[in-house]
Amino acid sequence: MDATVFRAAARQIADYIVDYIENIRERPVFPSVKPGYIKQYIPSTAPQNGEPWSAIFADIDRVIMPGITHWQSPNFHAYFMTAQSYPSVIADMLSSGLGVLGFSWIASPACTELEMQMMDWLAKMLTLPNHFMFSNGGKGGGVIMNSASEATLITLLGARSKVLAEHGNDKTLITKLVAYASDQSHSSVERAALLGAVQMKLLPTIASDNHSLRGDVLREQIKKDRANGLIPFFVVATLGTTGILAFDNITEVGKVCSEENVWLHIDAAYAGSAYICPEFRHHLNGIEYVSSFNMNPYKWLLISFDCSALWLKNRDYIVDAFNVNPVYLQHIHQGHMPDFRDWQISLASPFRSLKMWFVFRSYGIKGLQNHIRKQVGLAKYFQSLLLKDDRFELSAPVEMNLVCFRLKGTDALNEKFVKLINDGKAIHLTPTRVGGQFIIRFMVSARTIEVRDIDFAWNEFQRQALIALTL
Ligand code: PLP
């Protein structure tokens, strides 16, 4: 592909993306292909000779589209949403076009410096304490990672090396280390403990408390564990659990962590974006106790994957603990500016902060707040429809853009209902199980979603409920 072909191809792809997004409602949200479908379209080896762009472009519709689940469709209500917006797409294009890596300041100064500024901008938008910001001039700061899973793992490893240092660096104590999270925390939290070779205890939460992890539960468990010779060192509190968007009580949990000298990490992967709106910030009460805070702009803040924001109160626990400094990575400004290779697992990362810069400037804080509020409003609208129909019941309070509910009746009835809906392919859902109960999750997802899409989904729910209840 030479420059002339690239220029035309880039325009063609831009048109393709716009046509795709603007007409996405017309596509069935869920694909009909069977596992292994792509083999019939793709040869088993790469071509010996290059092919023309026209042939490659034609295969997007022929090969790829049949196997796409349309996450950006207003009829997609599964998982947690993943963000997409035009400024983010062009930032990804520019990042790829520049083809730079910012693993150290010298490797590409704009990469590091824009990331620092964007992490401070976002910290201010979320009203995080100043000690998380570079502009504060202390040991805090933020880094963009690829995922919340990586953020949990790296902070767990930082906390592990901190506690070992406090115990004379006796590595044999690793078997005594114990971390905690609620029984509603994401699987990536348990996985971080497995990867970090430490025990993780999932503490009970109860429905009457909206599945929030409370301080007394943590305090009791720490007391028991210390009595048994274990060393509590790390707690992950979740703001917005994956199942039903439950919120742990940060003030209570934080006080315990502070008394017990335990690192408190916040996993706000999904709900964190909402804290740009003052009406949701009460969940951040207790943030002063927190050692590290993570949220995924790639979920709800109109920045496409990958982009996960992690702030550290004291970066030394990670930067110094895992420092390897070969000659080929050293430079004369080392120590004056962050070298983000020391903050994360991978050495290299793309120029992700461009996405933040383009999106924050294109929408402004007000535009982003409008986006969050519009989606929350639509979830409340869906809730109001649901509450008028006495065949349904809510399974959790609706605070943001997730509605958790059930058909009154057995789990089997609800499983049948979800299967009917997903088989119908008009809309797409993923259920969950909380406290042993099967729950339907309705996520208000797409950036372009409107009242008519909620009405469309509600009609589908009513139609399939009639069938499920009479089968
Ligand atoms: N934490 C929570 C609360 C989540 O909901 C998710 C994913 O949905 C994750 C962590 C994992 O996110 P990531 O894919 O960025 O690792």
Short mmCIF file of C-alpha atoms and ligand atoms in Angstrom, two decimals:
data_model
loop_
_atom_site.label_atom_id
_atom_site.label_comp_id
_atom_site.label_asym_id
_atom_site.label_seq_id
_atom_site.Cartn_x
_atom_site.Cartn_y
_atom_site.Cartn_z
CA MET A 1 0.00 0.00 0.00
CA ASP A 2 1.64 3.22 -1.08
CA ALA A 3 0.77 6.71 0.16
CA THR A 4 -1.82 7.33 -2.56
CA VAL A 5 -3.66 4.09 -1.90
CA PHE A 6 -3.46 4.72 1.86
CA ARG A 7 -5.05 8.16 1.49
CA ALA A 8 -7.99 6.69 -0.41
CA ALA A 9 -8.25 3.62 1.83
CA ALA A 10 -8.27 5.74 5.00
CA ARG A 11 -11.16 7.78 3.60
CA GLN A 12 -12.95 4.60 2.61
CA ILE A 13 -12.57 3.16 6.12
CA ALA A 14 -13.71 6.43 7.71
CA ASP A 15 -16.85 6.27 5.54
CA TYR A 16 -17.29 2.62 6.39
CA ILE A 17 -17.14 3.32 10.14
CA VAL A 18 -19.61 6.21 9.90
CA ASP A 19 -22.06 4.17 7.81
CA TYR A 20 -21.67 1.24 10.20
CA ILE A 21 -22.36 3.25 13.34
CA GLU A 22 -25.13 5.43 11.91
CA ASN A 23 -27.04 2.46 10.46
CA ILE A 24 -26.20 -0.10 13.13
CA ARG A 25 -29.84 -0.50 14.27
CA GLU A 26 -30.62 -2.27 11.02
CA ARG A 27 -28.30 -5.17 11.82
CA PRO A 28 -29.30 -8.14 13.99
CA VAL A 29 -27.32 -7.43 17.15
CA PHE A 30 -26.02 -10.99 17.54
CA PRO A 31 -24.33 -13.05 14.82
CA SER A 32 -25.67 -16.37 13.52
CA VAL A 33 -22.33 -18.03 12.70
CA LYS A 34 -21.20 -21.33 14.19
CA PRO A 35 -17.79 -21.93 15.86
CA GLY A 36 -15.06 -22.27 13.23
CA TYR A 37 -17.07 -20.30 10.64
CA ILE A 38 -14.14 -18.18 9.50
CA LYS A 39 -12.14 -21.11 8.12
CA GLN A 40 -14.44 -21.32 5.10
CA TYR A 41 -13.46 -17.76 4.17
CA ILE A 42 -9.79 -17.60 5.11
CA PRO A 43 -7.00 -19.76 3.69
CA SER A 44 -4.84 -21.66 6.15
CA THR A 45 -1.68 -19.75 5.21
CA ALA A 46 -0.86 -16.10 4.52
CA PRO A 47 -0.63 -15.10 0.82
CA GLN A 48 2.80 -15.25 -0.82
CA ASN A 49 2.15 -12.09 -2.78
CA GLY A 50 0.45 -8.94 -1.59
CA GLU A 51 -3.20 -8.42 -2.47
CA PRO A 52 -4.83 -5.18 -3.59
CA TRP A 53 -6.64 -3.06 -0.98
CA SER A 54 -9.90 -3.49 -2.92
CA ALA A 55 -9.82 -7.26 -2.26
CA ILE A 56 -9.08 -6.78 1.43
CA PHE A 57 -11.80 -4.13 1.79
CA ALA A 58 -14.39 -6.34 0.12
CA ASP A 59 -13.69 -9.10 2.65
CA ILE A 60 -14.71 -6.93 5.61
CA ASP A 61 -18.37 -7.41 4.70
CA ARG A 62 -17.93 -10.96 3.44
CA VAL A 63 -15.74 -12.43 6.19
CA ILE A 64 -15.79 -10.23 9.27
CA MET A 65 -19.27 -8.74 9.54
CA PRO A 66 -21.11 -12.10 9.71
CA GLY A 67 -19.11 -12.86 12.86
CA ILE A 68 -19.49 -9.50 14.59
CA THR A 69 -21.55 -9.02 17.74
CA HIS A 70 -22.64 -5.42 17.43
CA TRP A 71 -21.52 -4.01 20.79
CA GLN A 72 -22.25 -0.45 19.66
CA SER A 73 -25.83 -1.27 18.69
CA PRO A 74 -28.56 0.37 20.79
CA ASN A 75 -29.98 -3.17 21.00
CA PHE A 76 -26.90 -4.48 22.80
CA HIS A 77 -27.60 -4.73 26.53
CA ALA A 78 -25.05 -7.33 27.63
CA TYR A 79 -22.00 -7.29 29.95
CA PHE A 80 -20.81 -3.77 30.68
CA MET A 81 -20.73 -1.53 27.66
CA THR A 82 -17.49 -0.70 25.88
CA ALA A 83 -17.06 2.87 24.73
CA GLN A 84 -16.67 4.19 21.22
CA SER A 85 -16.70 7.69 19.79
CA TYR A 86 -15.42 9.37 16.67
CA PRO A 87 -12.66 11.43 18.37
CA SER A 88 -11.39 8.28 20.02
CA VAL A 89 -11.30 6.40 16.72
CA ILE A 90 -9.25 9.12 15.03
CA ALA A 91 -6.88 9.28 17.99
CA ASP A 92 -6.25 5.55 17.60
CA MET A 93 -5.58 6.14 13.94
CA LEU A 94 -3.11 8.93 14.68
CA SER A 95 -1.39 6.84 17.36
CA SER A 96 -0.94 4.04 14.90
CA GLY A 97 0.17 6.47 12.21
CA LEU A 98 2.80 8.08 14.43
CA GLY A 99 4.00 4.62 15.39
CA VAL A 100 5.83 5.74 18.54
CA LEU A 101 6.28 4.07 21.92
CA GLY A 102 6.52 5.98 25.18
CA PHE A 103 8.10 3.50 27.56
CA SER A 104 10.51 6.17 28.80
CA TRP A 105 10.34 9.96 28.64
CA ILE A 106 13.15 10.06 26.08
CA ALA A 107 11.52 7.39 23.90
CA SER A 108 8.95 10.02 22.92
CA PRO A 109 8.53 12.92 25.34
CA ALA A 110 5.05 13.90 24.10
CA CYS A 111 3.79 10.40 24.95
CA THR A 112 4.83 10.62 28.58
CA GLU A 113 3.94 14.27 29.08
CA LEU A 114 0.48 14.08 27.50
CA GLU A 115 -0.24 10.99 29.60
CA MET A 116 0.73 12.87 32.76
CA GLN A 117 -1.48 15.82 31.85
CA MET A 118 -4.43 13.64 30.87
CA MET A 119 -4.21 11.59 34.07
CA ASP A 120 -4.23 14.83 36.06
CA TRP A 121 -7.17 16.18 34.00
CA LEU A 122 -9.13 13.00 34.63
CA ALA A 123 -8.22 12.92 38.33
CA LYS A 124 -9.58 16.47 38.60
CA MET A 125 -12.73 15.53 36.68
CA LEU A 126 -13.31 12.71 39.16
CA THR A 127 -12.33 14.95 42.10
CA LEU A 128 -9.69 12.51 43.31
CA PRO A 129 -7.47 13.85 46.10
CA ASN A 130 -4.52 16.00 45.01
CA HIS A 131 -2.02 13.41 46.20
CA PHE A 132 -2.94 11.26 43.16
CA MET A 133 -1.88 14.02 40.76
CA PHE A 134 1.52 14.80 39.22
CA SER A 135 0.78 18.51 39.63
CA ASN A 136 0.88 18.00 43.39
CA GLY A 137 4.63 17.43 43.11
CA GLY A 138 4.63 14.47 45.51
CA LYS A 139 4.94 10.75 44.99
CA GLY A 140 1.52 10.25 43.43
CA GLY A 141 0.49 10.09 39.81
CA GLY A 142 -1.47 8.20 37.23
CA VAL A 143 -0.70 5.83 34.38
CA ILE A 144 -2.78 4.48 31.51
CA MET A 145 -2.82 0.69 31.36
CA ASN A 146 -4.57 -1.67 29.06
CA SER A 147 -7.00 -3.11 31.59
CA ALA A 148 -8.38 -3.13 35.11
CA SER A 149 -7.01 -6.67 35.45
CA GLU A 150 -3.48 -5.33 34.94
CA ALA A 151 -4.11 -2.51 37.44
CA THR A 152 -5.25 -4.95 40.13
CA LEU A 153 -2.33 -7.27 39.49
CA ILE A 154 0.32 -4.56 39.56
CA THR A 155 -1.07 -2.97 42.73
CA LEU A 156 -1.30 -6.37 44.43
CA LEU A 157 2.35 -6.98 43.52
CA GLY A 158 3.28 -3.51 44.82
CA ALA A 159 1.45 -4.15 48.08
CA ARG A 160 3.12 -7.56 48.33
CA SER A 161 6.61 -6.12 47.98
CA LYS A 162 5.75 -3.33 50.46
CA VAL A 163 4.59 -5.75 53.15
CA LEU A 164 7.55 -8.07 52.55
CA ALA A 165 9.91 -5.11 52.91
CA GLU A 166 8.19 -4.30 56.22
CA HIS A 167 8.91 -7.89 57.31
CA GLY A 168 12.62 -7.87 56.50
CA ASN A 169 12.17 -9.10 52.92
CA ASP A 170 11.67 -12.63 54.11
CA LYS A 171 10.25 -14.19 50.92
CA THR A 172 9.12 -17.30 52.78
CA LEU A 173 6.37 -15.14 54.29
CA ILE A 174 4.55 -15.06 50.95
CA THR A 175 2.57 -18.13 52.02
CA LYS A 176 1.27 -16.16 55.00
CA LEU A 177 0.09 -13.13 53.04
CA VAL A 178 -3.63 -12.71 52.66
CA ALA A 179 -5.68 -10.33 50.50
CA TYR A 180 -9.41 -9.58 50.64
CA ALA A 181 -12.24 -8.54 48.39
CA SER A 182 -16.01 -8.95 48.47
CA ASP A 183 -17.80 -12.02 47.13
CA GLN A 184 -19.14 -9.69 44.40
CA SER A 185 -15.72 -8.63 43.11
CA HIS A 186 -14.71 -9.31 39.52
CA SER A 187 -12.96 -12.57 38.61
CA SER A 188 -9.85 -10.55 37.67
CA VAL A 189 -9.37 -9.78 41.39
CA GLU A 190 -9.20 -13.46 42.32
CA ARG A 191 -6.97 -14.00 39.31
CA ALA A 192 -4.53 -11.28 40.46
CA ALA A 193 -4.10 -13.21 43.70
CA LEU A 194 -3.48 -16.44 41.80
CA LEU A 195 -0.89 -14.73 39.60
CA GLY A 196 0.67 -13.06 42.65
CA ALA A 197 0.76 -16.43 44.49
CA VAL A 198 -1.07 -15.13 47.56
CA GLN A 199 -4.28 -16.16 49.28
CA MET A 200 -7.39 -14.12 48.54
CA LYS A 201 -10.44 -14.29 50.77
CA LEU A 202 -13.79 -13.27 49.28
CA LEU A 203 -15.80 -11.76 52.10
CA PRO A 204 -19.57 -12.20 52.35
CA THR A 205 -22.02 -9.47 51.44
CA ILE A 206 -25.79 -9.60 51.87
CA ALA A 207 -28.76 -8.59 49.73
CA SER A 208 -30.36 -6.45 52.46
CA ASP A 209 -27.19 -4.34 52.41
CA ASN A 210 -27.20 -4.10 48.60
CA HIS A 211 -24.18 -6.45 48.53
CA SER A 212 -21.85 -3.77 49.85
CA LEU A 213 -18.67 -4.88 51.64
CA ARG A 214 -18.79 -3.46 55.17
CA GLY A 215 -15.97 -2.54 57.54
CA ASP A 216 -16.98 -4.86 60.39
CA VAL A 217 -16.89 -7.94 58.13
CA LEU A 218 -13.36 -7.03 57.03
CA ARG A 219 -12.25 -6.18 60.57
CA GLU A 220 -13.47 -9.53 61.96
CA GLN A 221 -11.75 -11.51 59.21
CA ILE A 222 -8.46 -9.65 59.64
CA LYS A 223 -8.60 -10.26 63.38
CA LYS A 224 -9.14 -14.00 62.87
CA ASP A 225 -6.40 -14.20 60.26
CA ARG A 226 -3.85 -12.36 62.38
CA ALA A 227 -4.69 -14.70 65.28
CA ASN A 228 -3.88 -17.59 62.94
CA GLY A 229 -0.48 -16.15 62.02
CA LEU A 230 -1.49 -14.74 58.62
CA ILE A 231 -0.39 -11.34 57.34
CA PRO A 232 -3.23 -9.24 55.87
CA PHE A 233 -1.76 -6.89 53.25
CA PHE A 234 -4.18 -5.94 50.45
CA VAL A 235 -7.88 -5.17 50.04
CA VAL A 236 -9.72 -4.58 46.80
CA ALA A 237 -12.95 -2.64 47.27
CA THR A 238 -15.23 -2.43 44.27
CA LEU A 239 -17.25 0.60 43.26
CA GLY A 240 -19.78 -0.86 40.83
CA THR A 241 -19.63 -4.64 40.87
CA THR A 242 -20.02 -6.51 37.60
CA GLY A 243 -23.12 -8.47 38.61
CA ILE A 244 -25.47 -5.82 39.96
CA LEU A 245 -23.40 -2.60 40.32
CA ALA A 246 -22.98 -2.88 44.10
CA PHE A 247 -20.77 -0.36 45.91
CA ASP A 248 -18.48 -1.27 48.78
CA ASN A 249 -18.41 1.09 51.74
CA ILE A 250 -15.08 2.82 51.22
CA THR A 251 -15.20 4.88 54.42
CA GLU A 252 -15.68 1.82 56.63
CA VAL A 253 -13.32 -0.44 54.71
CA GLY A 254 -10.77 2.38 54.45
CA LYS A 255 -10.72 2.98 58.19
CA VAL A 256 -9.99 -0.70 58.80
CA CYS A 257 -7.23 -0.70 56.18
CA SER A 258 -5.69 2.38 57.72
CA GLU A 259 -5.78 0.91 61.25
CA GLU A 260 -4.36 -2.39 60.00
CA ASN A 261 -1.71 -0.93 57.65
CA VAL A 262 -3.27 -2.68 54.66
CA TRP A 263 -3.13 -1.36 51.07
CA LEU A 264 -6.61 -0.40 49.81
CA HIS A 265 -7.10 -0.62 46.07
CA ILE A 266 -10.33 0.58 44.46
CA ASP A 267 -11.67 -1.25 41.44
CA ALA A 268 -14.11 1.22 39.89
CA ALA A 269 -13.59 -0.28 36.44
CA TYR A 270 -17.10 0.40 35.24
CA ALA A 271 -18.78 2.92 37.53
CA GLY A 272 -15.71 5.13 37.93
CA SER A 273 -16.64 7.21 34.87
CA ALA A 274 -19.85 8.34 36.61
CA TYR A 275 -17.82 10.22 39.21
CA ILE A 276 -17.35 13.06 36.76
CA CYS A 277 -20.95 13.89 37.80
CA PRO A 278 -21.23 15.35 41.32
CA GLU A 279 -24.44 13.42 42.08
CA PHE A 280 -22.53 10.11 42.15
CA ARG A 281 -19.49 11.23 44.11
CA HIS A 282 -20.82 10.17 47.51
CA HIS A 283 -19.43 6.71 46.69
CA LEU A 284 -15.96 8.25 46.89
CA ASN A 285 -16.39 9.18 50.55
CA GLY A 286 -13.40 7.63 52.27
CA ILE A 287 -11.13 8.08 49.22
CA GLU A 288 -8.50 9.57 51.58
CA TYR A 289 -7.79 6.03 52.83
CA VAL A 290 -7.11 4.67 49.35
CA SER A 291 -3.62 3.70 48.11
CA SER A 292 -4.59 3.11 44.48
CA PHE A 293 -7.65 3.86 42.36
CA ASN A 294 -8.56 2.37 39.01
CA MET A 295 -11.32 2.98 36.48
CA ASN A 296 -11.77 2.16 32.81
CA PRO A 297 -12.49 5.16 30.56
CA TYR A 298 -12.84 2.54 27.83
CA LYS A 299 -16.06 1.38 29.40
CA TRP A 300 -18.25 4.45 29.93
CA LEU A 301 -16.21 7.55 29.06
CA LEU A 302 -16.39 7.40 25.26
CA ILE A 303 -12.76 6.28 24.90
CA SER A 304 -12.41 3.05 22.99
CA PHE A 305 -10.46 0.04 24.25
CA ASP A 306 -7.77 -0.04 25.51
CA CYS A 307 -7.56 2.63 28.20
CA SER A 308 -7.57 1.87 31.92
CA ALA A 309 -6.60 4.63 34.36
CA LEU A 310 -4.66 3.78 37.51
CA TRP A 311 -3.61 6.34 40.12
CA LEU A 312 -1.10 5.62 42.86
CA LYS A 313 -0.70 7.57 46.07
CA ASN A 314 2.94 6.53 46.28
CA ARG A 315 4.41 5.29 43.01
CA ASP A 316 7.67 4.21 44.68
CA TYR A 317 6.05 0.98 45.86
CA ILE A 318 5.70 -0.07 42.24
CA VAL A 319 8.31 1.94 40.38
CA ASP A 320 11.16 1.10 42.78
CA ALA A 321 10.00 -2.41 43.63
CA PHE A 322 10.14 -3.67 40.06
CA ASN A 323 12.91 -1.59 38.61
CA VAL A 324 15.22 -3.16 36.05
CA ASN A 325 17.46 -0.67 34.33
CA PRO A 326 19.44 -2.00 31.36
CA VAL A 327 21.83 0.35 29.57
CA TYR A 328 19.75 0.42 26.40
CA LEU A 329 16.81 1.95 28.33
CA GLN A 330 18.75 4.52 30.36
CA HIS A 331 18.70 8.24 29.52
CA ILE A 332 20.01 11.50 30.92
CA HIS A 333 16.64 12.75 32.20
CA GLN A 334 15.92 9.60 34.17
CA GLY A 335 14.42 10.36 37.58
CA HIS A 336 13.12 13.79 36.54
CA MET A 337 10.13 12.54 34.61
CA PRO A 338 8.24 9.25 34.91
CA ASP A 339 9.35 6.37 32.71
CA PHE A 340 6.05 4.57 32.39
CA ARG A 341 7.76 1.24 31.64
CA ASP A 342 8.42 1.06 35.40
CA TRP A 343 4.74 1.50 36.28
CA GLN A 344 3.31 -1.45 34.39
CA ILE A 345 3.88 -4.96 33.15
CA SER A 346 4.54 -4.27 29.48
CA LEU A 347 7.49 -2.18 28.44
CA ALA A 348 5.82 -0.57 25.46
CA SER A 349 2.34 0.81 25.11
CA PRO A 350 0.57 2.76 22.38
CA PHE A 351 0.04 6.53 22.55
CA ARG A 352 -3.22 6.04 24.46
CA SER A 353 -3.38 9.50 25.99
CA LEU A 354 -4.20 10.91 22.54
CA LYS A 355 -7.60 9.24 22.90
CA MET A 356 -8.22 11.05 26.17
CA TRP A 357 -7.03 14.35 24.76
CA PHE A 358 -9.22 14.15 21.65
CA VAL A 359 -12.30 12.95 23.56
CA PHE A 360 -12.03 15.34 26.52
CA ARG A 361 -11.56 18.30 24.19
CA SER A 362 -14.26 17.27 21.72
CA TYR A 363 -16.95 16.66 24.34
CA GLY A 364 -15.81 18.84 27.22
CA ILE A 365 -16.64 17.83 30.77
CA LYS A 366 -20.24 18.95 30.20
CA GLY A 367 -20.64 16.76 27.12
CA LEU A 368 -19.30 13.74 28.99
CA GLN A 369 -21.59 14.44 31.94
CA ASN A 370 -24.53 14.69 29.52
CA HIS A 371 -23.60 11.30 28.09
CA ILE A 372 -23.51 9.66 31.54
CA ARG A 373 -26.73 11.37 32.66
CA LYS A 374 -28.59 10.52 29.48
CA GLN A 375 -27.82 6.84 29.93
CA VAL A 376 -28.76 6.86 33.61
CA GLY A 377 -32.01 8.63 32.67
CA LEU A 378 -32.80 5.92 30.11
CA ALA A 379 -32.14 3.19 32.71
CA LYS A 380 -34.58 4.95 35.06
CA TYR A 381 -37.09 5.13 32.22
CA PHE A 382 -36.72 1.38 31.65
CA GLN A 383 -37.15 0.86 35.38
CA SER A 384 -40.40 2.88 35.33
CA LEU A 385 -41.78 0.66 32.55
CA LEU A 386 -40.80 -2.44 34.46
CA LEU A 387 -42.37 -1.29 37.71
CA LYS A 388 -45.72 -0.76 35.97
CA ASP A 389 -45.84 -4.45 34.98
CA ASP A 390 -46.48 -6.69 37.97
CA ARG A 391 -45.06 -9.78 36.24
CA PHE A 392 -41.58 -8.33 36.87
CA GLU A 393 -39.58 -7.42 39.96
CA LEU A 394 -36.40 -5.38 40.45
CA SER A 395 -33.41 -7.30 41.83
CA ALA A 396 -31.25 -4.32 42.81
CA PRO A 397 -31.64 -0.54 43.14
CA VAL A 398 -31.11 1.29 39.84
CA GLU A 399 -28.52 3.94 40.46
CA MET A 400 -26.67 4.11 37.18
CA ASN A 401 -27.31 2.59 33.74
CA LEU A 402 -27.82 -1.04 34.73
CA VAL A 403 -31.25 -2.47 35.55
CA CYS A 404 -31.25 -5.86 37.29
CA PHE A 405 -34.58 -7.62 37.37
CA ARG A 406 -36.49 -10.89 37.12
CA LEU A 407 -39.78 -12.27 36.01
CA LYS A 408 -41.55 -13.15 39.27
CA GLY A 409 -41.10 -16.90 39.51
CA THR A 410 -38.40 -19.53 39.41
CA ASP A 411 -34.84 -19.36 38.10
CA ALA A 412 -35.88 -21.89 35.43
CA LEU A 413 -38.57 -19.49 34.17
CA ASN A 414 -36.06 -16.64 34.00
CA GLU A 415 -33.45 -18.77 32.26
CA LYS A 416 -36.05 -19.75 29.67
CA PHE A 417 -37.00 -16.08 29.27
CA VAL A 418 -33.40 -14.94 28.66
CA LYS A 419 -32.88 -17.77 26.17
CA LEU A 420 -36.01 -16.74 24.26
CA ILE A 421 -34.78 -13.16 24.13
CA ASN A 422 -31.26 -13.96 23.02
CA ASP A 423 -32.46 -16.56 20.49
CA GLY A 424 -34.79 -13.89 19.08
CA LYS A 425 -31.71 -11.70 18.36
CA ALA A 426 -33.70 -8.46 18.45
CA ILE A 427 -31.75 -7.49 21.55
CA HIS A 428 -28.82 -9.11 23.35
CA LEU A 429 -28.43 -9.67 27.12
CA THR A 430 -26.18 -11.46 29.57
CA PRO A 431 -27.62 -12.65 32.91
CA THR A 432 -25.82 -13.11 36.21
CA ARG A 433 -26.22 -15.04 39.44
CA VAL A 434 -26.02 -13.17 42.74
CA GLY A 435 -26.65 -14.73 46.15
CA GLY A 436 -27.61 -17.94 44.34
CA GLN A 437 -30.35 -16.19 42.34
CA PHE A 438 -30.48 -15.92 38.54
CA ILE A 439 -30.79 -12.23 37.59
CA ILE A 440 -31.38 -10.51 34.25
CA ARG A 441 -29.12 -7.54 33.54
CA PHE A 442 -30.28 -4.78 31.22
CA MET A 443 -27.41 -2.45 30.41
CA VAL A 444 -28.11 0.84 28.66
CA SER A 445 -25.11 0.68 26.38
CA ALA A 446 -24.64 2.41 23.07
CA ARG A 447 -23.56 6.02 22.78
CA THR A 448 -26.38 6.51 20.28
CA ILE A 449 -29.15 4.89 22.35
CA GLU A 450 -32.52 6.72 22.49
CA VAL A 451 -35.91 6.38 24.17
CA ARG A 452 -37.18 4.50 21.10
CA ASP A 453 -34.52 1.81 21.69
CA ILE A 454 -35.65 1.35 25.29
CA ASP A 455 -39.25 1.08 24.06
CA PHE A 456 -38.13 -1.45 21.45
CA ALA A 457 -36.37 -3.54 24.12
CA TRP A 458 -39.34 -3.27 26.47
CA ASN A 459 -41.73 -4.50 23.74
CA GLU A 460 -39.41 -7.44 23.18
CA PHE A 461 -39.38 -8.22 26.91
CA GLN A 462 -43.16 -8.13 27.01
CA ARG A 463 -43.55 -10.28 23.92
CA GLN A 464 -41.13 -12.93 25.16
CA ALA A 465 -42.56 -12.80 28.72
CA LEU A 466 -45.95 -13.83 27.33
CA ILE A 467 -44.32 -16.79 25.58
CA ALA A 468 -42.13 -17.76 28.57
CA LEU A 469 -45.12 -17.66 30.92
CA THR A 470 -47.32 -19.78 28.70
CA LEU A 471 -44.74 -22.41 27.58
N1 PLP B 1 -13.48 -5.02 37.52
C1 PLP B 1 -14.79 -4.88 37.25
C2 PLP B 1 -15.71 -4.36 38.32
C3 PLP B 1 -15.29 -5.21 35.99
O1 PLP B 1 -16.59 -5.08 35.74
C4 PLP B 1 -14.39 -5.67 35.00
C5 PLP B 1 -14.87 -6.02 33.66
O2 PLP B 1 -15.99 -5.81 33.29
C6 PLP B 1 -13.04 -5.81 35.33
C7 PLP B 1 -12.62 -5.47 36.59
C8 PLP B 1 -12.03 -6.29 34.32
O3 PLP B 1 -11.80 -5.28 33.40
P1 PLP B 1 -10.63 -5.39 32.31
O4 PLP B 1 -11.21 -6.14 31.15
O5 PLP B 1 -10.30 -3.98 31.98
O6 PLP B 1 -9.51 -6.13 32.92
#
